[in-house]
């Protein structure tokens, strides 16, 4: 069965860095776009970043552009999110999510309803 297991979260100071990983299994990882989604305390889900199946195209929410970098290693079935210049408002539970089909419909990478599997999440807390 499909499994997505996030790791790498923790406590970071403002301005610090963390690197999240998502280990995928149970499907052909290299065929699917993937995204990171977060949920801050008391708020709804927010799409953060997405990457196409071959890693050729990456996209970011305006709130993280220039600070976060998404990448993937298809040989290792792993998705990453490098987070730099962290801010307190980045505090959230971070999920990786698998896009539901091998082809990404235009303008839908940010649409959360298009994702069919999600991990359990890893907590990121940014505080001094």
XYZ file of C-alpha atoms in Angstrom:
128
model
C 0.000 0.000 0.000
C 1.049 3.608 -0.466
C 3.040 5.012 2.414
C 4.483 8.492 2.873
C 6.624 9.034 5.946
C 7.879 12.504 6.774
C 10.864 13.259 8.980
C 13.239 16.080 9.796
C 10.961 18.427 11.670
C 11.843 19.977 14.982
C 12.553 23.235 16.739
C 14.476 25.939 14.901
C 15.316 29.527 15.729
C 14.150 32.358 13.492
C 16.584 32.609 10.621
C 17.545 28.976 10.994
C 17.194 26.011 8.663
C 15.625 22.591 8.591
C 15.482 19.894 5.941
C 12.382 17.752 5.695
C 12.327 14.355 4.041
C 9.439 12.198 2.846
C 10.114 8.522 2.210
C 7.652 7.063 -0.282
C 6.728 3.439 -0.919
C 3.967 1.347 -2.457
C 3.838 3.165 -5.793
C 6.128 4.178 -8.652
C 7.449 7.372 -7.089
C 9.144 8.607 -10.260
C 5.809 8.805 -12.089
C 4.020 11.252 -9.797
C 4.211 14.895 -8.915
C 4.543 15.542 -5.203
C 3.907 18.487 -2.930
C 4.467 19.753 0.566
C 1.439 21.091 2.410
C 1.338 22.609 5.888
C -1.187 23.362 8.569
C -0.475 26.017 11.146
C -2.149 25.862 14.554
C -5.812 26.817 14.234
C -5.604 27.309 10.471
C -6.476 25.380 7.344
C -4.218 23.485 4.994
C -1.808 25.569 2.922
C -0.059 24.286 -0.179
C 3.647 25.137 0.150
C 5.572 23.701 -2.792
C 5.277 21.157 -5.580
C 7.558 19.299 -7.939
C 6.884 17.405 -11.143
C 7.669 13.712 -11.442
C 11.079 14.146 -13.058
C 12.015 17.153 -10.939
C 12.132 19.424 -13.972
C 9.634 21.957 -12.645
C 9.177 23.284 -9.146
C 6.632 25.710 -7.736
C 6.313 27.635 -4.503
C 3.757 29.570 -2.542
C 4.597 33.267 -2.355
C 5.019 32.931 1.405
C 8.044 30.639 1.019
C 9.482 31.623 -2.357
C 13.189 32.328 -2.149
C 13.508 30.606 1.241
C 12.379 27.015 0.625
C 13.645 24.566 -1.985
C 11.822 21.400 -2.987
C 13.691 18.501 -4.548
C 13.398 14.781 -5.069
C 15.614 11.764 -5.501
C 13.716 9.259 -7.607
C 16.390 6.611 -7.108
C 15.777 6.814 -3.357
C 11.989 7.381 -3.556
C 12.408 10.454 -1.387
C 11.041 13.986 -1.456
C 12.818 16.847 0.309
C 12.084 20.367 1.476
C 15.041 22.546 2.403
C 13.784 25.386 4.563
C 16.064 28.380 5.143
C 15.532 31.751 6.777
C 12.755 30.280 8.864
C 10.167 32.594 10.394
C 7.802 32.025 13.319
C 4.924 31.983 10.828
C 6.430 28.858 9.266
C 5.438 26.956 12.407
C 3.123 24.176 11.241
C 2.618 20.492 10.719
C 4.175 19.695 7.347
C 2.759 16.953 5.136
C 3.996 15.452 1.917
C 1.309 14.504 -0.551
C 1.130 12.422 -3.733
C -0.678 13.814 -6.772
C -3.515 11.511 -7.780
C -2.599 10.876 -11.421
C 0.653 10.505 -13.324
C -0.290 13.441 -15.554
C -0.754 16.803 -13.891
C -3.711 18.705 -15.249
C -2.926 22.344 -16.079
C -2.969 24.740 -13.151
C -3.834 22.022 -10.610
C -0.590 21.360 -8.765
C -1.765 23.677 -5.998
C -5.212 22.085 -5.763
C -5.270 19.969 -2.611
C -8.224 17.903 -3.820
C -5.968 16.471 -6.547
C -3.797 14.647 -3.988
C -4.809 11.140 -3.014
C -2.290 10.134 -0.350
C -0.817 12.099 2.508
C 1.743 11.351 5.151
C 1.227 11.725 8.896
C 3.148 14.967 9.003
C 6.226 16.295 10.783
C 6.056 19.231 13.179
C 8.141 22.334 12.526
C 8.326 24.941 15.275
C 10.182 28.203 14.754
C 10.768 30.059 17.976
C 13.506 31.794 19.898
